[in-house]
XYZ file of N, CA and C in Angstrom:
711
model
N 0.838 -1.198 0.000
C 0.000 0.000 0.000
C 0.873 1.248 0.000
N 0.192 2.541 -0.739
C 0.951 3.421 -0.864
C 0.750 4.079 0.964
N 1.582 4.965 1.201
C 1.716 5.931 2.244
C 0.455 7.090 2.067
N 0.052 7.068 2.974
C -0.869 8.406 3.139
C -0.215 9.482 2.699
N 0.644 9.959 2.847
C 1.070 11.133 2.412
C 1.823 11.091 0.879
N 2.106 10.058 0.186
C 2.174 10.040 -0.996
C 0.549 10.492 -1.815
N -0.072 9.997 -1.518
C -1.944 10.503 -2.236
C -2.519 11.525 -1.538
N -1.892 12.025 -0.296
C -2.224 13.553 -0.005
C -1.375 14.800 -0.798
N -0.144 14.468 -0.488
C 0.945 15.812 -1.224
C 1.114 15.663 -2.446
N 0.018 15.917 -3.477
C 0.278 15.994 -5.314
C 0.011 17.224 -5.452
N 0.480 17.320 -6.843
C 0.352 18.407 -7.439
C -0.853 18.758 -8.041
N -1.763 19.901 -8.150
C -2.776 19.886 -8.484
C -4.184 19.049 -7.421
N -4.520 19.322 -7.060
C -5.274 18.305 -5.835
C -6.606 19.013 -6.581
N -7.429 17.745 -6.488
C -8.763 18.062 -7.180
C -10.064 18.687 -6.839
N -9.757 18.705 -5.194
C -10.564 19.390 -4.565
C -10.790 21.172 -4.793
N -10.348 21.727 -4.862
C -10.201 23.054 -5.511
C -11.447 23.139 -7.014
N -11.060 22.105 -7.525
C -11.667 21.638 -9.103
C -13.328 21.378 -8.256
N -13.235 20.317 -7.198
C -15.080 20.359 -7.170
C -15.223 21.431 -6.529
N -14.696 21.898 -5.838
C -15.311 23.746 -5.475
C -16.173 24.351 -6.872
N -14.743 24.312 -7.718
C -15.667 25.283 -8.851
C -16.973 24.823 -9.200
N -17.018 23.550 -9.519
C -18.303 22.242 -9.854
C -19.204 22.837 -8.859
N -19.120 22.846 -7.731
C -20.146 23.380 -6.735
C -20.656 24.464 -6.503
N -19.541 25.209 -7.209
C -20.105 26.805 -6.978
C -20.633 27.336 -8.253
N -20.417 26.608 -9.412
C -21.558 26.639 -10.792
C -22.751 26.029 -10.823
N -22.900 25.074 -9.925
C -23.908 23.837 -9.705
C -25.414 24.792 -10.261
N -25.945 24.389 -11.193
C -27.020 24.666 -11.336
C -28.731 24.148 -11.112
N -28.027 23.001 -10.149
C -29.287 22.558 -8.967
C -28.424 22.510 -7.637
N -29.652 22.842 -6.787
C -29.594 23.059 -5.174
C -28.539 22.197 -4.660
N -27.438 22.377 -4.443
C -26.349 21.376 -3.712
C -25.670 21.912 -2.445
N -25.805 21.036 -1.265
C -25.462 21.506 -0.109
C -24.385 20.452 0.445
N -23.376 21.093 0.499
C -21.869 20.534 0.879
C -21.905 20.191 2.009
N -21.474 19.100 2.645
C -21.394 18.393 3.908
C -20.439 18.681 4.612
N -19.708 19.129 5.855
C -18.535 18.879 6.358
C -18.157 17.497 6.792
N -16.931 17.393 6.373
C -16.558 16.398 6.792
C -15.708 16.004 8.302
N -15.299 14.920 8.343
C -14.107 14.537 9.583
C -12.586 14.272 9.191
N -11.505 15.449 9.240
C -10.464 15.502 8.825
C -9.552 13.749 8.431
N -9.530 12.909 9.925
C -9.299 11.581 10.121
C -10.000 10.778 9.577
N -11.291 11.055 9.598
C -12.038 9.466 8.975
C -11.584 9.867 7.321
N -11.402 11.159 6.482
C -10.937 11.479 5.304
C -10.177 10.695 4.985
N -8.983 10.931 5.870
C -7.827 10.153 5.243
C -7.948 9.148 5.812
N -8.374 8.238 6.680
C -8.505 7.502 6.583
C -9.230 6.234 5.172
N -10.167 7.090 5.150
C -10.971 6.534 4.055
C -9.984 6.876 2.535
N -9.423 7.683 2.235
C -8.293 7.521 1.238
C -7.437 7.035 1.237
N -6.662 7.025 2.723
C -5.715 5.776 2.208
C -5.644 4.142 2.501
N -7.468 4.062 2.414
C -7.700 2.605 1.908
C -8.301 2.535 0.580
N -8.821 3.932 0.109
C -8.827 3.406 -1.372
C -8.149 3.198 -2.230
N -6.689 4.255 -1.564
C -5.379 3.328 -2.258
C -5.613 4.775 -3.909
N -6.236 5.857 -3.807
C -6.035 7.103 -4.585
C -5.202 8.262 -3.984
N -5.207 8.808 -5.226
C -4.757 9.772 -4.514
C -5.925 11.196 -5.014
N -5.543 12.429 -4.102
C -6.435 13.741 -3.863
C -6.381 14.112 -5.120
N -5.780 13.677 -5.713
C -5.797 14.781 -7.296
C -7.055 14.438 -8.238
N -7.380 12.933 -7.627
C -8.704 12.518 -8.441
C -9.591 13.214 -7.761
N -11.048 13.333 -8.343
C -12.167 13.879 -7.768
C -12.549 12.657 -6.736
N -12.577 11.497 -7.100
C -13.322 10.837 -5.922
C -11.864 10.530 -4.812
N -10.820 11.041 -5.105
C -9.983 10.954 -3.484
C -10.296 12.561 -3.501
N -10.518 13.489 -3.805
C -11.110 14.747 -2.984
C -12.283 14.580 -2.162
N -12.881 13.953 -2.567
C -14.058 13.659 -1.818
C -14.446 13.356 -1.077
N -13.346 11.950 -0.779
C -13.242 11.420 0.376
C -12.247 11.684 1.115
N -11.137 12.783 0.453
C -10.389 13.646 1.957
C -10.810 14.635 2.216
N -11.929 15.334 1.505
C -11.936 16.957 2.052
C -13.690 17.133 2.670
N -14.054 16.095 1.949
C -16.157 16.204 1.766
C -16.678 15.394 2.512
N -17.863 15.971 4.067
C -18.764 14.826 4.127
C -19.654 14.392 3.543
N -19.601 14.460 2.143
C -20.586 14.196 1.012
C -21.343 14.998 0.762
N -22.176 14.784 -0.228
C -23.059 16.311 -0.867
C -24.548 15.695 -1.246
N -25.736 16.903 -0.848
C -26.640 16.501 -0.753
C -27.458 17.629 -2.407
N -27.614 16.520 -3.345
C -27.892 17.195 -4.690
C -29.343 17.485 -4.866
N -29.842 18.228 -5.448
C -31.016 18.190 -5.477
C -32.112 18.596 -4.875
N -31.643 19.357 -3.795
C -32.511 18.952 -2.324
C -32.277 17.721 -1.642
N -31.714 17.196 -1.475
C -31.523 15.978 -1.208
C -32.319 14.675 -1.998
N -32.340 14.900 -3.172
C -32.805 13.949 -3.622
C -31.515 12.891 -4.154
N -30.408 13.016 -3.648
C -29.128 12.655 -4.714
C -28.530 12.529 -3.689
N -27.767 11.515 -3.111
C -26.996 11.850 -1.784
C -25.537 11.016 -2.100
N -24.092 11.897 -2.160
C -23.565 11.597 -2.879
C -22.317 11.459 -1.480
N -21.501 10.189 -1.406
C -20.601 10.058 -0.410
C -19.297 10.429 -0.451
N -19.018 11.031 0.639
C -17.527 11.302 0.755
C -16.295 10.586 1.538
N -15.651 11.210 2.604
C -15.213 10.630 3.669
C -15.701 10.441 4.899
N -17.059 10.903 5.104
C -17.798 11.142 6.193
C -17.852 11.775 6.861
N -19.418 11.816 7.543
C -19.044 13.175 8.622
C -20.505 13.319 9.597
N -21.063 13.785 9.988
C -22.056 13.837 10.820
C -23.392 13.345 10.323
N -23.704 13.845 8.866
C -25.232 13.737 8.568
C -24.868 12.447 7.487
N -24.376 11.956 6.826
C -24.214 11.197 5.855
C -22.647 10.137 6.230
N -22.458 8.669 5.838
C -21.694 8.305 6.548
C -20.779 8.129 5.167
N -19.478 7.722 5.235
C -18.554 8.078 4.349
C -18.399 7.045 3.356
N -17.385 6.772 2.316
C -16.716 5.791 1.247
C -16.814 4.767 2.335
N -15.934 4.648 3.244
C -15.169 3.998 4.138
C -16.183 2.942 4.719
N -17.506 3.317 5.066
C -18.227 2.894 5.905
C -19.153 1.923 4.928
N -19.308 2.913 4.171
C -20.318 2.364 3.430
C -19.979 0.873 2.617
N -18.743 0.953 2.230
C -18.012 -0.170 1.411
C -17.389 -1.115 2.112
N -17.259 -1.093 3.257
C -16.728 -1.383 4.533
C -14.889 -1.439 3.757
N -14.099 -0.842 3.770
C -12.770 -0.703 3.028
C -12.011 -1.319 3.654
N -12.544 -1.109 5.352
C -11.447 -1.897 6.069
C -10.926 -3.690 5.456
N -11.788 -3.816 5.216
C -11.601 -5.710 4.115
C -10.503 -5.312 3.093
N -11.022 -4.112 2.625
C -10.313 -3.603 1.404
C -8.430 -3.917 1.598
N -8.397 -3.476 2.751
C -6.896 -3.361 3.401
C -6.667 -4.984 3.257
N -6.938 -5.496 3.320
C -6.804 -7.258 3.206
C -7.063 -7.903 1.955
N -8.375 -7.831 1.606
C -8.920 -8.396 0.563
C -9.085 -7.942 -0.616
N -8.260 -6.555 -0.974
C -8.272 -6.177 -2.307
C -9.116 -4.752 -2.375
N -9.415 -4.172 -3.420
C -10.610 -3.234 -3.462
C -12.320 -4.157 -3.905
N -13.111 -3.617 -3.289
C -14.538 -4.359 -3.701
C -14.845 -4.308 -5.451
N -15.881 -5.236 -5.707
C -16.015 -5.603 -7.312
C -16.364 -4.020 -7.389
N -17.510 -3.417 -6.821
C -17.983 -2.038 -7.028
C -17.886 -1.274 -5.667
N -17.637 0.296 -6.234
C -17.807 1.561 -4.901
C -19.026 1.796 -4.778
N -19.634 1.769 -4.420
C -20.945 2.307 -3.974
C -20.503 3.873 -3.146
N -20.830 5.016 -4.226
C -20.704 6.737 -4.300
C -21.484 7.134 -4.170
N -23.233 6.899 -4.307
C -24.498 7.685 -3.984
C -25.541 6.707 -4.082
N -26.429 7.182 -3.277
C -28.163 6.753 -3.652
C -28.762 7.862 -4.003
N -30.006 8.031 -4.108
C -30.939 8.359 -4.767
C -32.160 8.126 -3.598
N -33.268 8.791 -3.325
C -34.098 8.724 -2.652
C -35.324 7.717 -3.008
N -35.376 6.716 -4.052
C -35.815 6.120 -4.311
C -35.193 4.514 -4.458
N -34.253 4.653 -3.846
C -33.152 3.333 -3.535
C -32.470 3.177 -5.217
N -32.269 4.157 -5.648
C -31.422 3.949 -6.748
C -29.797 3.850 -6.191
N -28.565 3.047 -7.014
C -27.447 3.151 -6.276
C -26.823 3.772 -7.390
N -25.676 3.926 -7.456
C -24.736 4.726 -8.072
C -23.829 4.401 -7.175
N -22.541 3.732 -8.366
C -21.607 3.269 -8.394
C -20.830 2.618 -9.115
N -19.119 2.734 -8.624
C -17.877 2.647 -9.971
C -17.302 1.124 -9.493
N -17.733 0.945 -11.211
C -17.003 -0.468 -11.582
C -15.328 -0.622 -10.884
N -15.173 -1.607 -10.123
C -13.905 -1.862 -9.671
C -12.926 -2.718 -11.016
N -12.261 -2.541 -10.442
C -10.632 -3.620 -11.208
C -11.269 -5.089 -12.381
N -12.110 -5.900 -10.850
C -13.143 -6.999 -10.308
C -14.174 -6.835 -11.884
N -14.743 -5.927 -12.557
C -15.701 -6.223 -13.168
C -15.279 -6.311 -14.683
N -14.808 -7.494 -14.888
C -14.241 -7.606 -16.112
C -15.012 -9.129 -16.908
N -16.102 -9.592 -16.824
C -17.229 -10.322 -16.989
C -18.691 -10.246 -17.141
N -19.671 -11.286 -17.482
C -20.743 -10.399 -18.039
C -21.511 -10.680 -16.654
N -20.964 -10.714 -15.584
C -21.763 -10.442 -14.582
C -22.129 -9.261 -13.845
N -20.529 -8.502 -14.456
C -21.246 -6.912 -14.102
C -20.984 -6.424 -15.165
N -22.208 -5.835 -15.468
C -22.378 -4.625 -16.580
C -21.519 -3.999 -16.440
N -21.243 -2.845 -17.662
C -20.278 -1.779 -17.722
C -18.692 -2.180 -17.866
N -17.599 -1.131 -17.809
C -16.582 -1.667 -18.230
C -15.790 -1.257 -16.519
N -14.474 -1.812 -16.034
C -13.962 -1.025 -15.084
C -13.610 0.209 -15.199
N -14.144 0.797 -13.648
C -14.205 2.010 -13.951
C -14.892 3.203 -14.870
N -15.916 2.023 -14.893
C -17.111 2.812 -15.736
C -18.241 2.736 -14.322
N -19.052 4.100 -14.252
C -19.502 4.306 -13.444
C -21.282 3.981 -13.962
N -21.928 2.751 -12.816
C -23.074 2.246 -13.225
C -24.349 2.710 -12.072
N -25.577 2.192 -12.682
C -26.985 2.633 -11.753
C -27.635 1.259 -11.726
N -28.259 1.198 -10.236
C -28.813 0.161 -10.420
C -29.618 0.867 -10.162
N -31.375 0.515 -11.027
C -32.440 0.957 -11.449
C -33.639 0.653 -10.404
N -34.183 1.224 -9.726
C -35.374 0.773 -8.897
C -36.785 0.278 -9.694
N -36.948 1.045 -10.682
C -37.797 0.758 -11.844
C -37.594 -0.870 -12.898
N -35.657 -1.143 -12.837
C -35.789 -2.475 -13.393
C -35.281 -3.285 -12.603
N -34.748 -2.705 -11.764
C -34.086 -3.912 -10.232
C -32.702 -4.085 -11.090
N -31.820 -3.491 -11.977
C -30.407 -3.743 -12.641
C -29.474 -3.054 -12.817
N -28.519 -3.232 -12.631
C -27.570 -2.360 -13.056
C -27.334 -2.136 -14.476
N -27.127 -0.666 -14.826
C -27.462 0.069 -16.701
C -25.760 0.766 -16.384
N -25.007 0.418 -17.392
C -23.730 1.310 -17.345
C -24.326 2.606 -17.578
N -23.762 3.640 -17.243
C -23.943 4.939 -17.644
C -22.756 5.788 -18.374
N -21.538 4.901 -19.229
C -20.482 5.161 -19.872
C -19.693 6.274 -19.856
N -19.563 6.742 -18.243
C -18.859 7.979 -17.653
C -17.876 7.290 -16.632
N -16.810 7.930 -16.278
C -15.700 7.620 -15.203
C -16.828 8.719 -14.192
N -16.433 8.202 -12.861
C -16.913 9.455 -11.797
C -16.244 10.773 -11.665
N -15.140 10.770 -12.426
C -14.623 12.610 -12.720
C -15.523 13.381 -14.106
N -16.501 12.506 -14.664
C -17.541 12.924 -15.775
C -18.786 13.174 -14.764
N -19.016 12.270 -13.757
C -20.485 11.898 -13.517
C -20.444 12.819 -12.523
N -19.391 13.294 -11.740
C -19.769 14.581 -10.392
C -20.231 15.853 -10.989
N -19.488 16.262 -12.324
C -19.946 17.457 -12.833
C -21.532 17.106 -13.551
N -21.744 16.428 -13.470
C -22.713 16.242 -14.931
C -23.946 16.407 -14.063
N -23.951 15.810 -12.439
C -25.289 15.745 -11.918
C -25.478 17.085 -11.323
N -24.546 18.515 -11.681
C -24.843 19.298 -11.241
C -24.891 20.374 -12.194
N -25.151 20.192 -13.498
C -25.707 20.509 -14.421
C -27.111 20.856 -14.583
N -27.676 21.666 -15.344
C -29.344 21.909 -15.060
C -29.558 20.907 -16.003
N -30.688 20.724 -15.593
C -31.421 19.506 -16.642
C -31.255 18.220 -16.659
N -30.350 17.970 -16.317
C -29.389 16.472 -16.342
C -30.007 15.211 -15.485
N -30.152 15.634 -14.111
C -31.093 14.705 -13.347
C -32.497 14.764 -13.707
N -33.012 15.651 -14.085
C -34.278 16.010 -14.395
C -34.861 14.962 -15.369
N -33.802 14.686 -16.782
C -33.896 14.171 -17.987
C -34.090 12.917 -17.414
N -32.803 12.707 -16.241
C -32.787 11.293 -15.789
C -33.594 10.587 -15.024
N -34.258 11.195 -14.688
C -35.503 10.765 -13.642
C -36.820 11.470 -13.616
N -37.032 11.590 -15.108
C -38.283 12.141 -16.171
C -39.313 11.391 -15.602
N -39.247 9.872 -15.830
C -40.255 9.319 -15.821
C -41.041 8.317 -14.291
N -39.763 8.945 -13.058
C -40.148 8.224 -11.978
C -40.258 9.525 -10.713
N -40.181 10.973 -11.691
C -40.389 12.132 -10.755
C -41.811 12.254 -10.567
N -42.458 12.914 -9.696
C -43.929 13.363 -9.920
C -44.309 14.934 -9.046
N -45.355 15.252 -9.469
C -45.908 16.718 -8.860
C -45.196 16.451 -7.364
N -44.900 17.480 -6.898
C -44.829 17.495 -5.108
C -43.494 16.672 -4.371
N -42.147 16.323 -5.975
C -41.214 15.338 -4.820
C -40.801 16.126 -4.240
N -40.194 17.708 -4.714
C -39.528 18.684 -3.651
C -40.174 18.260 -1.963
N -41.163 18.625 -2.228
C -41.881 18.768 -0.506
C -41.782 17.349 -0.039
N -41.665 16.289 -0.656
C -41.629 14.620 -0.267
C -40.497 14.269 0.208
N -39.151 15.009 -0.351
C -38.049 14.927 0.192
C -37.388 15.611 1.210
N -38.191 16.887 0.892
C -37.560 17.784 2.134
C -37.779 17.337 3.687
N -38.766 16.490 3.999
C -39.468 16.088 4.802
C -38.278 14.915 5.504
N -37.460 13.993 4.628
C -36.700 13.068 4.770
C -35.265 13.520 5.431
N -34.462 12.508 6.225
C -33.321 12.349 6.743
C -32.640 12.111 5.504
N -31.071 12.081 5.783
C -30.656 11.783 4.411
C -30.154 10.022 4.430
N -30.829 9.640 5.852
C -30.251 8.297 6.138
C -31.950 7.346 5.623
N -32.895 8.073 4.970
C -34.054 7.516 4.578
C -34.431 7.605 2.708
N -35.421 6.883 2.438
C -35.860 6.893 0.765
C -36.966 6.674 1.135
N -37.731 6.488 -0.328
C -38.991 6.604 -0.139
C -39.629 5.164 -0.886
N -40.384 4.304 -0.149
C -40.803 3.250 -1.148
C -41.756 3.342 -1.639
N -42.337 3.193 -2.648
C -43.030 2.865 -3.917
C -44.522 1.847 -3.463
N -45.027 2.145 -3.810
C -46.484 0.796 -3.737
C -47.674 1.618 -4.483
N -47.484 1.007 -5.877
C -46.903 -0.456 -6.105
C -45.247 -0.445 -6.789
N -44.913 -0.939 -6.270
C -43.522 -0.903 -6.739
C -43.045 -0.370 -8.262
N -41.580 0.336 -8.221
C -41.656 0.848 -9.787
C -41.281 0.168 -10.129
N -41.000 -1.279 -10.349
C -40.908 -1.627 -11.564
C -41.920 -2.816 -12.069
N -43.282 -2.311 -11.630
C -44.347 -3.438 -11.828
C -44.988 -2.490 -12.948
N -45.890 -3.284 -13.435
C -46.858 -3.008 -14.635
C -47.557 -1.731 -14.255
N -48.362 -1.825 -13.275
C -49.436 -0.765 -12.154
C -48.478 0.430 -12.634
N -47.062 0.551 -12.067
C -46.700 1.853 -11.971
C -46.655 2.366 -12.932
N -45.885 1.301 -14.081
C -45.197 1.813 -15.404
C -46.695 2.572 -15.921
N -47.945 1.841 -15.965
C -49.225 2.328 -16.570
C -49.487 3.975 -15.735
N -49.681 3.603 -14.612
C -50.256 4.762 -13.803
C -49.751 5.268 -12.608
N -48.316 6.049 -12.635
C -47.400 6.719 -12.022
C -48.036 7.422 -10.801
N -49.490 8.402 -11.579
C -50.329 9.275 -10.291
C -50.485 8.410 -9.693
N -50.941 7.032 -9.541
C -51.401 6.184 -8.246
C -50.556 5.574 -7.460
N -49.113 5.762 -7.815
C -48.141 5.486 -7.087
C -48.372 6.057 -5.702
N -48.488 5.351 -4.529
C -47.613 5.730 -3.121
C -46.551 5.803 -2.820
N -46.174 6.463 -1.527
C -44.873 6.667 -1.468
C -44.501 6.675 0.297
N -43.579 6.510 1.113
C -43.471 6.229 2.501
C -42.290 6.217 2.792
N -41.404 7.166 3.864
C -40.748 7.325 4.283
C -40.337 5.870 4.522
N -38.881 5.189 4.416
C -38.595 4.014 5.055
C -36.942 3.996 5.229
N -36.472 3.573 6.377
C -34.931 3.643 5.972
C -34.715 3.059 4.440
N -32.733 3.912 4.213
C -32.518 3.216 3.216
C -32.084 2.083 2.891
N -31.709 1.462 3.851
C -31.345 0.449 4.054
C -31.958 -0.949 3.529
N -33.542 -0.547 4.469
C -34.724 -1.646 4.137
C -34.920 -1.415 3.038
N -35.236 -0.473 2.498
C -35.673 -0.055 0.633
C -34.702 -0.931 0.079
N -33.394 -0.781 0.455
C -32.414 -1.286 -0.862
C -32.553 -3.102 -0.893
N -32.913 -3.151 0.753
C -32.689 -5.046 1.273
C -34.472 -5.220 0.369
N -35.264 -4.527 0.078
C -36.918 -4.592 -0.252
C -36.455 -4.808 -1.926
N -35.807 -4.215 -2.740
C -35.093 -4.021 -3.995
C -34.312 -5.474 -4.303
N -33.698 -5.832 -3.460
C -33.127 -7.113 -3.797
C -33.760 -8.447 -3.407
N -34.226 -8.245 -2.287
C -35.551 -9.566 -2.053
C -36.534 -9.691 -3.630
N -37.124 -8.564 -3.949
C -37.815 -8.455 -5.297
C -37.200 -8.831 -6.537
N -36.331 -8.889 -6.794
C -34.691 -9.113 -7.807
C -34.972 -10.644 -7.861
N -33.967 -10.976 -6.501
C -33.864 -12.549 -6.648
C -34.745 -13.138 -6.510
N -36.247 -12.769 -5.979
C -37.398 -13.513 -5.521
C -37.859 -13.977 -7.519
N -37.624 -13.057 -8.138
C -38.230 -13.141 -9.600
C -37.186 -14.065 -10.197
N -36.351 -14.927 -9.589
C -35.575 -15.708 -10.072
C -33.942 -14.672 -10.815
N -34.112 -13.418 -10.468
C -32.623 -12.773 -11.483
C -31.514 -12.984 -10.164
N -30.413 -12.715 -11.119
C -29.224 -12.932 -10.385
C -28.874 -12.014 -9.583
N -28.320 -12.178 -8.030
C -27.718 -11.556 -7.172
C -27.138 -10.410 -7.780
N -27.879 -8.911 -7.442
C -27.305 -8.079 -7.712
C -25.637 -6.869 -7.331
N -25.131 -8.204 -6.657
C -24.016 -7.989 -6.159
C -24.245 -6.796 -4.880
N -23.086 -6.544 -4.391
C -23.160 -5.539 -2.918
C -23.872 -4.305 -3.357
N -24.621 -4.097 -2.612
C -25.126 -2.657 -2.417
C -24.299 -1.915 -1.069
N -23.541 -2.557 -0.630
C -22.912 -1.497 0.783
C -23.709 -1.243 1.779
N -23.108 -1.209 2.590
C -23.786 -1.220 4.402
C -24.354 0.024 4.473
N -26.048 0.258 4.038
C -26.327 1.378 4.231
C -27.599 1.918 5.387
């Protein structure tokens, strides 16, 4: 393993770079503080260094809340949102390699977002390494989205961009549905999105505060219960 202070002291450090990203952001984004130690900690088990956007993230950010919080995007951790570190559990990482995938954000509807590891070089995970993928609440799968995560941080803070992307599972009133939420909660679906009911008639969708946790463990019970294959780790959330 490299030294902590080899992936802290580079030239150019990328954090500076998501400042600007944040301070153009043309949807609502509210910057997290982070915990100086759990930072580096959490970087120097991912084994990056600060000059990338996702080791800025996880040395300088307690993650960022996009959207209103409809987008909840991880860093190194910190009070309201818990970090890379935790979420992926990394500490294994130090032993057992880096995980097949990072798990970098959810979505308030138990969507995940996350970068293809080393590990995904088969047709069991979509996308290519280091191609950054979504697993879909609407199809229960992971869809490459053919961006590295130094494409995909700027892009979700772009106008229009999430909007386009979640056209067809937004509805009248999510602002006020989310504002209402922790950022440690999502919202479940009934009848579920990716059944017939919804796809037809979206207005009759319900919706219910539930951790995210259960949503994501509710997402994969539904997956494998339909006979599809283990959608690999979703991370300790």
């Amino acid at each position: 393993m490299r030294e902590l202070s080899e992936l802290v002291e580079v030239e150019r450090p990328g954090w500076p770079v998501v400042i600007e990203h944040l301070e153009r952001a043309r949807v609502p984004v509210r910057a997290l503080p982070g915990d100086p130690d759990r930072g580096r900690t959490c970087l120097h088990r991912l084994q990056i260094t600060a000059r990338s956007f996702l080791g800025a993230m996880a040395l300088e950010s307690g993650g960022l809340l996009v959207d209103d919080g409809w987008l909840r995007v991880y860093g190194g951790g910190g009070p309201e949102l818990p970090g890379l570190g935790e979420v992926n559990d990394l500490s294994a990482a130090v032993v057992h390699g880096p995980p097949v995938r990072l798990i970098v954000g959810h979505d308030v509807l138990g969507g995940i977002f996350a970068l293809n590891g080393p590990g995904c070089e088969d047709d069991r995970y979509p996308g290519r390494p280091g191609e950054m993928v979504y697993f879909a609440p609407d199809s229960l799968a992971w869809e490459p989205l053919e961006a590295a995560y130094s494409s995909w941080l700027p892009w979700m803070l772009e106008e229009h961009n999430l909007e386009n992307f979640y056209a067809d599972l937004r509805w009248p009133g999510w602002r006020e549905s989310v504002a209402g939420l922790t950022p440690d909660q999502g919202l479940a679906a009934s009848p579920s999105l990716w059944t017939k009911e919804a796809a037809r008639n979206p207005a009759a969708v319900s919706r219910r505060p539930v951790p995210f946790g259960e949503l994501v463990a509710l997402h994969r019970e539904f997956r494998t219960g339909m006979g599809g294959a283990d959608p690999g780790p979703f991370g300790t959330l």
